[in-house]
CSV table of C-alpha atoms in Angstrom, one decimal:
chain,number,residue,atom,x,y,z
A,1,UNK,CA,-21.9,-28.8,-32.7
A,2,UNK,CA,-18.4,-27.7,-31.9
A,3,UNK,CA,-16.1,-26.5,-34.9
A,4,UNK,CA,-13.1,-28.3,-35.2
A,5,UNK,CA,-10.7,-25.5,-34.1
A,6,UNK,CA,-12.8,-23.4,-32.0
A,7,UNK,CA,-10.7,-24.1,-28.9
A,8,UNK,CA,-7.5,-23.0,-30.9
A,9,UNK,CA,-9.2,-20.1,-32.2
A,10,UNK,CA,-10.1,-18.8,-28.7
A,11,UNK,CA,-6.6,-19.9,-27.3
A,12,UNK,CA,-4.9,-17.8,-30.1
A,13,UNK,CA,-7.0,-14.7,-29.2
A,14,UNK,CA,-6.5,-14.9,-25.7
A,15,UNK,CA,-2.6,-15.4,-26.3
A,16,UNK,CA,-2.7,-12.3,-28.8
A,17,UNK,CA,-4.4,-10.2,-26.1
A,18,UNK,CA,-2.1,-11.1,-23.4
A,19,UNK,CA,1.1,-10.5,-25.7
A,20,UNK,CA,-0.4,-7.1,-26.8
A,21,UNK,CA,-0.9,-6.2,-23.1
A,22,UNK,CA,2.7,-6.9,-22.4
A,23,UNK,CA,3.8,-5.0,-25.5
A,24,UNK,CA,1.7,-1.9,-24.8
A,25,UNK,CA,4.4,0.3,-23.3
A,26,UNK,CA,6.8,-0.4,-26.4
A,27,UNK,CA,4.0,0.2,-28.7
A,28,UNK,CA,3.0,3.6,-27.0
A,29,UNK,CA,6.7,4.6,-26.9
A,30,UNK,CA,7.2,3.8,-30.6
A,31,UNK,CA,4.0,5.6,-31.6
A,32,UNK,CA,4.8,8.9,-29.6
A,33,UNK,CA,8.5,8.7,-31.2
A,34,UNK,CA,6.5,8.6,-34.6
A,35,UNK,CA,4.2,11.5,-33.9
A,36,UNK,CA,6.6,13.8,-32.3
A,37,UNK,CA,8.0,16.0,-35.0
A,38,UNK,CA,10.6,18.0,-33.2
A,39,UNK,CA,12.8,15.4,-31.6
A,40,UNK,CA,15.9,16.3,-33.1
A,41,UNK,CA,15.5,20.1,-31.8
A,42,UNK,CA,15.7,18.6,-28.3
A,43,UNK,CA,19.0,16.8,-28.9
A,44,UNK,CA,20.3,20.0,-30.7
A,45,UNK,CA,19.5,22.0,-27.6
A,46,UNK,CA,21.2,19.5,-25.4
A,47,UNK,CA,24.4,19.6,-27.5
A,48,UNK,CA,24.3,23.3,-27.6
A,49,UNK,CA,24.0,23.6,-23.8
A,50,UNK,CA,26.9,21.1,-23.4
A,51,UNK,CA,29.0,23.2,-25.9
A,52,UNK,CA,28.1,26.4,-24.1
A,53,UNK,CA,29.0,24.9,-20.6
A,54,UNK,CA,32.2,23.5,-21.9
A,55,UNK,CA,33.0,27.1,-23.3
A,56,UNK,CA,32.0,28.5,-20.0
A,57,UNK,CA,34.4,26.2,-18.1
A,58,UNK,CA,37.3,27.4,-20.2
A,59,UNK,CA,36.5,31.1,-19.3
A,60,UNK,CA,37.7,32.8,-16.3
A,61,UNK,CA,35.1,34.8,-14.5
A,62,UNK,CA,37.3,37.3,-13.0
A,63,UNK,CA,38.9,38.2,-16.4
A,64,UNK,CA,36.0,38.0,-18.8
A,65,UNK,CA,33.0,38.5,-16.4
A,66,UNK,CA,30.8,39.9,-19.3
A,67,UNK,CA,31.5,37.1,-21.7
A,68,UNK,CA,30.9,34.7,-18.8
A,69,UNK,CA,27.7,36.3,-17.7
A,70,UNK,CA,26.3,36.3,-21.4
A,71,UNK,CA,27.0,32.6,-21.7
A,72,UNK,CA,25.4,32.1,-18.3
A,73,UNK,CA,22.3,33.8,-19.7
A,74,UNK,CA,22.3,31.9,-22.9
A,75,UNK,CA,22.7,28.5,-21.1
A,76,UNK,CA,19.9,29.5,-18.8
A,77,UNK,CA,17.7,30.5,-21.8
A,78,UNK,CA,18.4,27.4,-23.5
A,79,UNK,CA,17.9,25.4,-20.5
A,80,UNK,CA,14.5,26.7,-19.8
A,81,UNK,CA,13.6,26.1,-23.5
A,82,UNK,CA,14.7,22.4,-23.2
A,83,UNK,CA,12.5,22.0,-20.0
A,84,UNK,CA,9.5,23.2,-21.6
A,85,UNK,CA,10.2,21.0,-24.6
A,86,UNK,CA,10.8,18.0,-22.3
A,87,UNK,CA,7.6,18.7,-20.5
A,88,UNK,CA,5.4,18.9,-23.5
A,89,UNK,CA,7.0,15.9,-24.8
A,90,UNK,CA,6.5,13.8,-21.4
A,91,UNK,CA,2.9,15.1,-21.6
A,92,UNK,CA,2.5,14.1,-25.2
A,93,UNK,CA,4.0,10.6,-24.2
A,94,UNK,CA,1.6,10.2,-21.3
A,95,UNK,CA,-1.3,11.1,-23.5
A,96,UNK,CA,-0.3,8.6,-26.2
A,97,UNK,CA,0.0,5.9,-23.6
A,98,UNK,CA,-3.4,6.6,-22.3
A,99,UNK,CA,-4.8,6.5,-25.8
A,100,UNK,CA,-3.2,3.2,-26.8
A,101,UNK,CA,-4.3,1.8,-23.7
A,102,UNK,CA,-7.9,2.8,-24.3
A,103,UNK,CA,-7.8,1.5,-27.8
A,104,UNK,CA,-6.5,-1.8,-26.8
A,105,UNK,CA,-9.0,-2.5,-24.1
A,106,UNK,CA,-11.8,-1.5,-26.2
A,107,UNK,CA,-10.4,-3.8,-28.9
A,108,UNK,CA,-10.1,-6.7,-26.3
A,109,UNK,CA,-13.6,-6.1,-25.2
A,110,UNK,CA,-15.0,-6.2,-28.7
A,111,UNK,CA,-13.1,-9.6,-29.5
A,112,UNK,CA,-14.1,-11.1,-26.3
A,113,UNK,CA,-17.8,-10.2,-26.9
A,114,UNK,CA,-17.6,-11.5,-30.4
A,115,UNK,CA,-16.2,-14.7,-29.4
A,116,UNK,CA,-18.8,-15.1,-26.7
A,117,UNK,CA,-21.4,-14.3,-29.2
A,118,UNK,CA,-20.1,-16.7,-31.8
A,119,UNK,CA,-19.8,-19.7,-29.4
A,120,UNK,CA,-22.8,-18.8,-27.1
A,121,UNK,CA,-24.6,-21.9,-28.2
A,122,UNK,CA,-21.7,-24.0,-29.4
A,123,UNK,CA,-19.1,-25.5,-27.2
A,124,UNK,CA,-15.5,-25.1,-28.2
A,125,UNK,CA,-14.8,-28.9,-27.7
A,126,UNK,CA,-16.8,-31.9,-26.6
A,127,UNK,CA,-15.7,-34.7,-24.3
A,128,UNK,CA,-17.7,-37.7,-22.9
A,129,UNK,CA,-19.8,-36.0,-20.0
A,130,UNK,CA,-18.7,-38.5,-17.5
A,131,UNK,CA,-15.1,-37.2,-17.7
A,132,UNK,CA,-16.0,-33.7,-16.3
A,133,UNK,CA,-18.7,-34.9,-13.7
A,134,UNK,CA,-19.9,-33.7,-11.4
A,135,UNK,CA,-19.2,-30.1,-12.8
A,136,UNK,CA,-20.5,-30.8,-16.3
A,137,UNK,CA,-23.1,-28.1,-16.2
A,138,UNK,CA,-20.7,-25.5,-14.9
A,139,UNK,CA,-18.0,-26.3,-17.7
A,140,UNK,CA,-20.7,-26.3,-20.4
A,141,UNK,CA,-22.2,-23.0,-19.4
A,142,UNK,CA,-23.8,-21.3,-21.4
A,143,UNK,CA,-24.1,-23.9,-24.1
A,144,UNK,CA,-26.0,-26.6,-22.2
A,145,UNK,CA,-24.5,-29.4,-24.1
A,146,UNK,CA,-23.6,-32.5,-22.2
A,147,UNK,CA,-19.9,-32.9,-22.0
A,148,UNK,CA,-19.2,-29.7,-23.9
A,149,UNK,CA,-16.7,-27.0,-22.8
A,150,UNK,CA,-18.4,-23.7,-22.8
A,151,UNK,CA,-16.6,-20.5,-24.0
A,152,UNK,CA,-16.6,-18.8,-20.6
A,153,UNK,CA,-14.9,-21.7,-19.0
A,154,UNK,CA,-12.4,-22.0,-21.8
A,155,UNK,CA,-11.7,-18.2,-21.9
A,156,UNK,CA,-11.1,-18.3,-18.0
A,157,UNK,CA,-8.8,-21.3,-18.3
A,158,UNK,CA,-6.8,-20.0,-21.3
A,159,UNK,CA,-6.3,-16.6,-19.8
A,160,UNK,CA,-4.9,-18.1,-16.5
A,161,UNK,CA,-2.6,-20.5,-18.4
A,162,UNK,CA,-1.3,-18.0,-20.9
A,163,UNK,CA,-0.8,-15.4,-18.1
A,164,UNK,CA,1.2,-17.9,-16.0
A,165,UNK,CA,3.3,-18.9,-19.1
A,166,UNK,CA,4.0,-15.4,-20.2
A,167,UNK,CA,5.0,-14.5,-16.8
A,168,UNK,CA,7.2,-17.4,-16.6
A,169,UNK,CA,9.0,-16.4,-19.8
A,170,UNK,CA,9.0,-12.7,-19.2
B,1,UNK,CA,26.0,39.7,51.3
B,2,UNK,CA,25.5,42.0,48.4
B,3,UNK,CA,26.2,38.9,46.1
B,4,UNK,CA,23.8,36.9,47.9
B,5,UNK,CA,20.9,39.4,47.7
B,6,UNK,CA,21.8,39.9,44.0
B,7,UNK,CA,21.5,36.1,43.7
B,8,UNK,CA,18.2,36.0,45.4
B,9,UNK,CA,16.8,38.9,43.3
B,10,UNK,CA,17.9,36.9,40.2
B,11,UNK,CA,16.3,33.6,41.4
B,12,UNK,CA,13.1,35.6,42.4
B,13,UNK,CA,13.0,37.2,38.8
B,14,UNK,CA,13.9,34.0,37.2
B,15,UNK,CA,11.2,32.2,39.1
B,16,UNK,CA,8.7,34.8,38.1
B,17,UNK,CA,9.7,34.5,34.4
B,18,UNK,CA,9.7,30.8,34.7
B,19,UNK,CA,6.3,30.8,36.3
B,20,UNK,CA,4.8,32.9,33.6
B,21,UNK,CA,6.3,30.6,30.9
B,22,UNK,CA,5.1,27.7,32.8
B,23,UNK,CA,1.6,29.3,32.8
B,24,UNK,CA,1.9,30.0,29.1
B,25,UNK,CA,2.8,26.5,28.3
B,26,UNK,CA,0.1,24.9,30.4
B,27,UNK,CA,-2.5,27.1,28.8
B,28,UNK,CA,-1.3,26.1,25.3
B,29,UNK,CA,-1.5,22.5,26.3
B,30,UNK,CA,-5.0,22.9,27.7
B,31,UNK,CA,-6.2,24.5,24.7
B,32,UNK,CA,-4.7,21.9,22.4
B,33,UNK,CA,-6.6,19.2,24.5
B,34,UNK,CA,-9.8,21.2,24.1
B,35,UNK,CA,-9.4,21.4,20.3
B,36,UNK,CA,-8.7,17.6,20.3
B,37,UNK,CA,-11.7,16.9,22.4
B,38,UNK,CA,-13.8,18.9,20.2
B,39,UNK,CA,-12.4,17.0,17.1
B,40,UNK,CA,-13.2,13.8,18.9
B,41,UNK,CA,-16.6,14.9,19.8
B,42,UNK,CA,-16.4,14.9,23.4
B,43,UNK,CA,-17.3,17.2,26.2
B,44,UNK,CA,-18.8,20.5,25.6
B,45,UNK,CA,-18.1,21.3,29.3
B,46,UNK,CA,-14.4,20.4,28.5
B,47,UNK,CA,-13.3,24.1,28.6
B,48,UNK,CA,-14.9,24.3,31.9
B,49,UNK,CA,-13.2,21.3,33.2
B,50,UNK,CA,-9.9,22.4,31.6
B,51,UNK,CA,-10.5,25.7,33.3
B,52,UNK,CA,-11.3,24.2,36.4
B,53,UNK,CA,-8.7,21.6,36.4
B,54,UNK,CA,-5.9,24.1,35.5
B,55,UNK,CA,-5.7,25.0,39.0
B,56,UNK,CA,-5.5,21.4,40.3
B,57,UNK,CA,-2.2,21.0,38.2
B,58,UNK,CA,-0.5,23.5,40.1
B,59,UNK,CA,-0.6,21.3,43.2
B,60,UNK,CA,0.1,18.4,40.8
B,61,UNK,CA,3.3,19.9,40.0
B,62,UNK,CA,4.0,20.5,43.4
B,63,UNK,CA,3.4,17.0,44.4
B,64,UNK,CA,4.9,15.4,41.2
B,65,UNK,CA,8.3,16.8,41.5
B,66,UNK,CA,9.5,14.2,43.7
B,67,UNK,CA,8.9,11.6,41.1
B,68,UNK,CA,11.7,10.5,38.8
B,69,UNK,CA,9.9,9.3,36.0
B,70,UNK,CA,10.4,11.1,32.5
B,71,UNK,CA,7.8,13.7,31.6
B,72,UNK,CA,5.5,12.7,29.1
B,73,UNK,CA,3.1,15.5,28.6
B,74,UNK,CA,1.2,17.8,30.9
B,75,UNK,CA,-2.5,18.4,30.6
B,76,UNK,CA,-5.4,19.5,32.9
B,77,UNK,CA,-6.4,15.9,33.5
B,78,UNK,CA,-3.4,13.6,33.3
B,79,UNK,CA,-3.4,13.2,29.6
B,80,UNK,CA,-0.5,10.9,28.5
B,81,UNK,CA,1.5,11.4,25.3
B,82,UNK,CA,-0.4,9.8,22.2
B,83,UNK,CA,2.7,7.8,21.6
B,84,UNK,CA,3.0,6.2,24.9
B,85,UNK,CA,0.7,3.4,25.8
B,86,UNK,CA,-2.0,4.5,28.3
B,87,UNK,CA,-1.7,2.8,31.6
B,88,UNK,CA,-4.4,2.8,34.0
B,89,UNK,CA,-1.8,4.2,36.8
B,90,UNK,CA,-1.2,7.2,34.6
B,91,UNK,CA,-4.9,8.2,34.8
B,92,UNK,CA,-6.3,6.9,38.0
B,93,UNK,CA,-3.8,8.2,40.5
B,94,UNK,CA,-4.9,11.1,42.5
B,95,UNK,CA,-1.7,11.7,44.5
B,96,UNK,CA,0.7,11.5,41.7
B,97,UNK,CA,-0.1,13.9,39.1
B,98,UNK,CA,0.8,13.7,35.3
B,99,UNK,CA,3.9,15.9,35.2
B,100,UNK,CA,6.7,13.7,35.8
B,101,UNK,CA,9.4,15.6,37.3
B,102,UNK,CA,11.4,18.1,35.3
B,103,UNK,CA,14.3,18.0,33.0
B,104,UNK,CA,16.1,20.7,35.3
B,105,UNK,CA,15.9,19.8,39.0
B,106,UNK,CA,16.9,23.6,39.8
B,107,UNK,CA,14.1,24.8,37.8
B,108,UNK,CA,11.6,22.4,39.6
B,109,UNK,CA,12.8,23.5,42.9
B,110,UNK,CA,12.4,27.0,42.2
B,111,UNK,CA,9.1,26.4,40.6
B,112,UNK,CA,7.9,24.6,43.7
B,113,UNK,CA,8.8,27.6,45.7
B,114,UNK,CA,6.9,29.9,43.5
B,115,UNK,CA,4.1,27.8,43.4
B,116,UNK,CA,3.8,27.5,47.1
B,117,UNK,CA,4.0,31.1,47.2
B,118,UNK,CA,1.1,31.6,44.6
B,119,UNK,CA,-1.2,28.7,45.6
B,120,UNK,CA,-2.6,28.3,48.9
B,121,UNK,CA,-3.5,25.0,50.8
B,122,UNK,CA,-7.1,25.5,50.1
B,123,UNK,CA,-6.6,25.3,46.5
B,124,UNK,CA,-5.1,21.9,46.9
B,125,UNK,CA,-8.1,20.7,48.8
B,126,UNK,CA,-10.4,22.1,46.2
B,127,UNK,CA,-8.1,20.4,43.6
B,128,UNK,CA,-8.6,17.1,45.1
B,129,UNK,CA,-12.1,17.4,45.2
B,130,UNK,CA,-12.4,18.4,41.5
B,131,UNK,CA,-10.0,15.9,40.4
B,132,UNK,CA,-12.2,13.0,41.4
B,133,UNK,CA,-15.1,14.4,39.3
B,134,UNK,CA,-13.0,15.5,36.3
B,135,UNK,CA,-11.1,12.3,36.2
B,136,UNK,CA,-14.5,10.4,35.3
B,137,UNK,CA,-15.4,12.9,32.6
B,138,UNK,CA,-11.9,13.2,31.1
B,139,UNK,CA,-11.4,9.4,31.0
B,140,UNK,CA,-13.4,8.7,28.1
B,141,UNK,CA,-12.5,11.6,25.8
B,142,UNK,CA,-8.7,10.8,26.5
B,143,UNK,CA,-9.3,7.2,25.6
B,144,UNK,CA,-11.2,8.4,22.3
B,145,UNK,CA,-8.3,11.0,21.8
B,146,UNK,CA,-5.7,8.1,22.1
B,147,UNK,CA,-7.6,6.0,19.8
B,148,UNK,CA,-8.0,8.7,17.2
B,149,UNK,CA,-4.2,9.6,17.5
B,150,UNK,CA,-3.2,6.0,17.2
B,151,UNK,CA,-5.4,5.5,14.2
B,152,UNK,CA,-4.2,8.7,12.5
B,153,UNK,CA,-0.7,7.4,13.1
B,154,UNK,CA,-1.6,4.1,11.5
B,155,UNK,CA,-3.4,6.0,8.6
B,156,UNK,CA,-0.3,8.1,8.0
B,157,UNK,CA,2.1,5.0,8.0
B,158,UNK,CA,-0.2,3.0,5.8
B,159,UNK,CA,-0.5,6.0,3.3
B,160,UNK,CA,3.4,6.2,3.1
B,161,UNK,CA,3.5,2.5,2.5
B,162,UNK,CA,1.0,2.7,-0.3
B,163,UNK,CA,2.7,5.6,-1.9
B,164,UNK,CA,6.0,3.5,-1.9
B,165,UNK,CA,4.4,0.4,-3.1
B,166,UNK,CA,2.6,2.0,-5.9
B,167,UNK,CA,5.3,2.5,-8.3
B,168,UNK,CA,6.3,-1.2,-7.9
B,169,UNK,CA,2.9,-2.3,-8.3
B,170,UNK,CA,2.3,-0.3,-11.4
B,171,UNK,CA,5.4,-1.8,-12.9
B,172,UNK,CA,4.6,-5.4,-12.2
B,173,UNK,CA,1.0,-5.8,-11.2
B,174,UNK,CA,0.2,-9.1,-12.8
B,175,UNK,CA,3.5,-10.8,-12.4
B,176,UNK,CA,3.3,-13.8,-10.3
B,177,UNK,CA,6.3,-15.2,-8.2
B,178,UNK,CA,7.5,-18.6,-9.1
B,179,UNK,CA,8.9,-20.2,-6.1
B,180,UNK,CA,10.0,-24.0,-6.4
B,181,UNK,CA,7.0,-25.2,-4.8
B,182,UNK,CA,4.9,-23.4,-7.3
B,183,UNK,CA,6.8,-24.8,-10.2
B,184,UNK,CA,6.6,-28.3,-8.8
B,185,UNK,CA,2.8,-27.9,-8.5
B,186,UNK,CA,2.3,-26.8,-12.0
B,187,UNK,CA,4.6,-29.3,-13.5
B,188,UNK,CA,2.8,-32.1,-11.4
B,189,UNK,CA,-0.7,-30.7,-12.7
B,190,UNK,CA,0.5,-30.9,-16.3
B,191,UNK,CA,1.8,-34.4,-15.8
B,192,UNK,CA,-1.2,-35.8,-14.2
B,193,UNK,CA,-3.3,-34.2,-16.7
B,194,UNK,CA,-1.4,-36.2,-19.5
B,195,UNK,CA,-1.5,-39.4,-17.4
B,196,UNK,CA,-5.3,-39.2,-16.7
B,197,UNK,CA,-6.0,-38.5,-20.3
B,198,UNK,CA,-4.2,-41.5,-21.5
B,199,UNK,CA,-5.0,-44.0,-18.8
B,200,UNK,CA,-7.6,-42.9,-16.3
B,201,UNK,CA,-10.3,-40.8,-17.8
B,202,UNK,CA,-12.3,-43.8,-19.3
B,203,UNK,CA,-12.8,-45.1,-15.8
B,204,UNK,CA,-13.6,-42.1,-13.6
B,205,UNK,CA,-14.1,-38.3,-13.4
B,206,UNK,CA,-10.7,-36.3,-14.2
B,207,UNK,CA,-11.3,-34.2,-11.0
B,208,UNK,CA,-10.9,-37.1,-8.8
B,209,UNK,CA,-7.3,-37.5,-9.4
B,210,UNK,CA,-6.9,-33.6,-9.3
B,211,UNK,CA,-8.3,-33.4,-5.8
B,212,UNK,CA,-5.9,-36.4,-4.7
B,213,UNK,CA,-3.0,-34.5,-6.1
B,214,UNK,CA,-4.0,-31.3,-4.2
B,215,UNK,CA,-4.3,-33.2,-1.1
B,216,UNK,CA,-0.8,-34.6,-1.7
B,217,UNK,CA,0.6,-30.9,-2.3
B,218,UNK,CA,-0.8,-30.0,1.1
B,219,UNK,CA,1.2,-32.7,2.7
B,220,UNK,CA,4.4,-32.1,0.5
B,221,UNK,CA,4.4,-28.3,1.2
B,222,UNK,CA,6.2,-28.6,4.4
B,223,UNK,CA,9.2,-30.3,2.6
B,224,UNK,CA,9.7,-27.4,0.3
B,225,UNK,CA,11.6,-24.2,1.5
B,226,UNK,CA,9.1,-21.7,2.6
B,227,UNK,CA,9.3,-18.4,0.7
B,228,UNK,CA,8.4,-15.4,2.8
B,229,UNK,CA,6.0,-13.5,0.7
B,230,UNK,CA,6.0,-9.8,1.5
B,231,UNK,CA,2.5,-8.7,2.1
B,232,UNK,CA,1.8,-5.8,-0.1
B,233,UNK,CA,0.1,-2.7,1.5
B,234,UNK,CA,-2.9,-2.3,-0.9
B,235,UNK,CA,-5.8,0.1,-0.5
B,236,UNK,CA,-8.0,-3.0,0.6
B,237,UNK,CA,-5.6,-4.0,3.3
B,238,UNK,CA,-5.1,-0.4,4.5
B,239,UNK,CA,-8.9,0.1,4.7
B,240,UNK,CA,-9.5,-3.2,6.4
B,241,UNK,CA,-6.6,-2.2,9.0
B,242,UNK,CA,-8.1,1.1,9.7
B,243,UNK,CA,-11.6,-0.4,10.1
B,244,UNK,CA,-10.3,-2.2,13.1
B,245,UNK,CA,-9.8,-5.7,11.8
B,246,UNK,CA,-6.6,-7.1,13.4
B,247,UNK,CA,-3.7,-7.6,11.1
B,248,UNK,CA,-3.3,-11.2,12.0
B,249,UNK,CA,-6.9,-11.8,10.7
B,250,UNK,CA,-6.1,-10.0,7.6
B,251,UNK,CA,-3.0,-11.9,7.1
B,252,UNK,CA,-4.5,-15.2,7.5
B,253,UNK,CA,-7.4,-14.1,5.0
B,254,UNK,CA,-4.8,-13.1,2.5
B,255,UNK,CA,-2.9,-16.4,3.0
B,256,UNK,CA,-6.1,-18.3,2.4
B,257,UNK,CA,-6.8,-16.5,-0.6
B,258,UNK,CA,-3.5,-17.0,-2.0
B,259,UNK,CA,-3.8,-20.7,-1.3
B,260,UNK,CA,-7.2,-20.8,-3.1
B,261,UNK,CA,-5.5,-18.9,-6.1
B,262,UNK,CA,-2.8,-21.5,-6.2
B,263,UNK,CA,-5.3,-24.3,-6.3
B,264,UNK,CA,-7.3,-22.5,-9.0
B,265,UNK,CA,-4.1,-22.0,-10.9
B,266,UNK,CA,-3.2,-25.7,-10.8
B,267,UNK,CA,-7.0,-26.5,-11.7
B,268,UNK,CA,-6.6,-24.3,-14.9
B,269,UNK,CA,-3.3,-25.8,-16.0
B,270,UNK,CA,-4.6,-29.4,-15.3
B,271,UNK,CA,-7.9,-28.8,-17.3
B,272,UNK,CA,-5.9,-27.0,-20.1
B,273,UNK,CA,-3.5,-29.7,-20.5
B,274,UNK,CA,-6.2,-32.2,-20.3
B,275,UNK,CA,-8.2,-30.8,-23.2
B,276,UNK,CA,-5.1,-30.1,-25.3
B,277,UNK,CA,-4.1,-33.7,-25.0
B,278,UNK,CA,-7.5,-34.6,-25.9
B,279,UNK,CA,-7.4,-32.5,-28.9
B,280,UNK,CA,-4.1,-33.9,-30.1
B,281,UNK,CA,-4.9,-37.4,-29.4
B,282,UNK,CA,-8.3,-36.9,-31.3
B,283,UNK,CA,-6.4,-35.2,-34.2
B,284,UNK,CA,-3.8,-38.1,-34.3
B,285,UNK,CA,-6.8,-40.5,-34.0
B,286,UNK,CA,-8.7,-39.0,-36.8
B,287,UNK,CA,-5.6,-38.9,-39.1
B,288,UNK,CA,-4.5,-42.4,-38.5
B,289,UNK,CA,-6.3,-44.8,-41.0
């Protein structure tokens, strides 16, 4: 027969999965920042470019053309380097996001399958069958227990309610 | 006198140049229609028709210059612009050809004069006879062409709409909008579930009050401000539109689907609340001595 808190366990699992789904972007950006080694280099390059541009603005092109041109070349070179760096960082972030999503969906699938496996024949809770007439068979699927609430029905209901609740709060 | 002669020479040379330009343009338009006909899959003898009907356009130009309607497009067989709705009059007429006047009246007059010089009256008679035959053949390809072009325009618009809506959908694909009536429904479902668990469930099924509640919501919906929900252009709606299903049918179907979704949400909230209440009451019932 139904375990005491089976309904609560399923509810908690569904809540956790939905919460993680909302937090996925945050997790992926956090992980990509952790993995990225040369993040400081990018900020240094930006600072360097800003300083060079500031210096260039103080130089008169007519009077010190050679110096102006040298600075211009340096700025261009550093900007290209920064662009390459940013592109690789963006690609790495996208890759990390993809990996995190894949891992999450796999874990979610494993959790759902294990819950269904565990409560395949046991209902998560039992109520008098006349309360849920005439759809008692559908609600009890796949347990077949009269008056029981099956794992599939409870999963669908919990998922819908938690989605609504999290959307309302977000 | 000399000035008059030089003016006449100039007009003569202009008219020849204009005539050549006109012929070139006509030729380009004819070949474009052949290409479209091939795409649409019509008429292997379209080149023959277009070739044969090229000559009829010249008397058409002549006859049409008195009309004041704006020019739509020229074609060998009165092909209207793809962006204008096709009217029967535009196709069926024989005495009023497709070229609707000219932007420059002087040019049209000169052209008429040059065309009269070039084309004899016999050509006009032949054109009338050929027009009757070519109209029947070119009617259906033209319709298919118009249909194709209109569908192509629709596809392009839908594609741009999809591209615009894709970033918004990626950001908030699962977020549902909570309008006042929706919140009212959900709160009502929760309250009814609690009430049913405490007082009603011993006597009848829990779904009977729920159905009554949904019927009441249907009646109460008109008292709430209607929130215009923007129909999102998804791949499904775009595919349905392009397959020929009217937009109204699609909108009604989507509306029905949305209403069913609302009822399902209410049912889930109702059942969830009922079970939670039952468990809490069971817990308190088991704890109390």
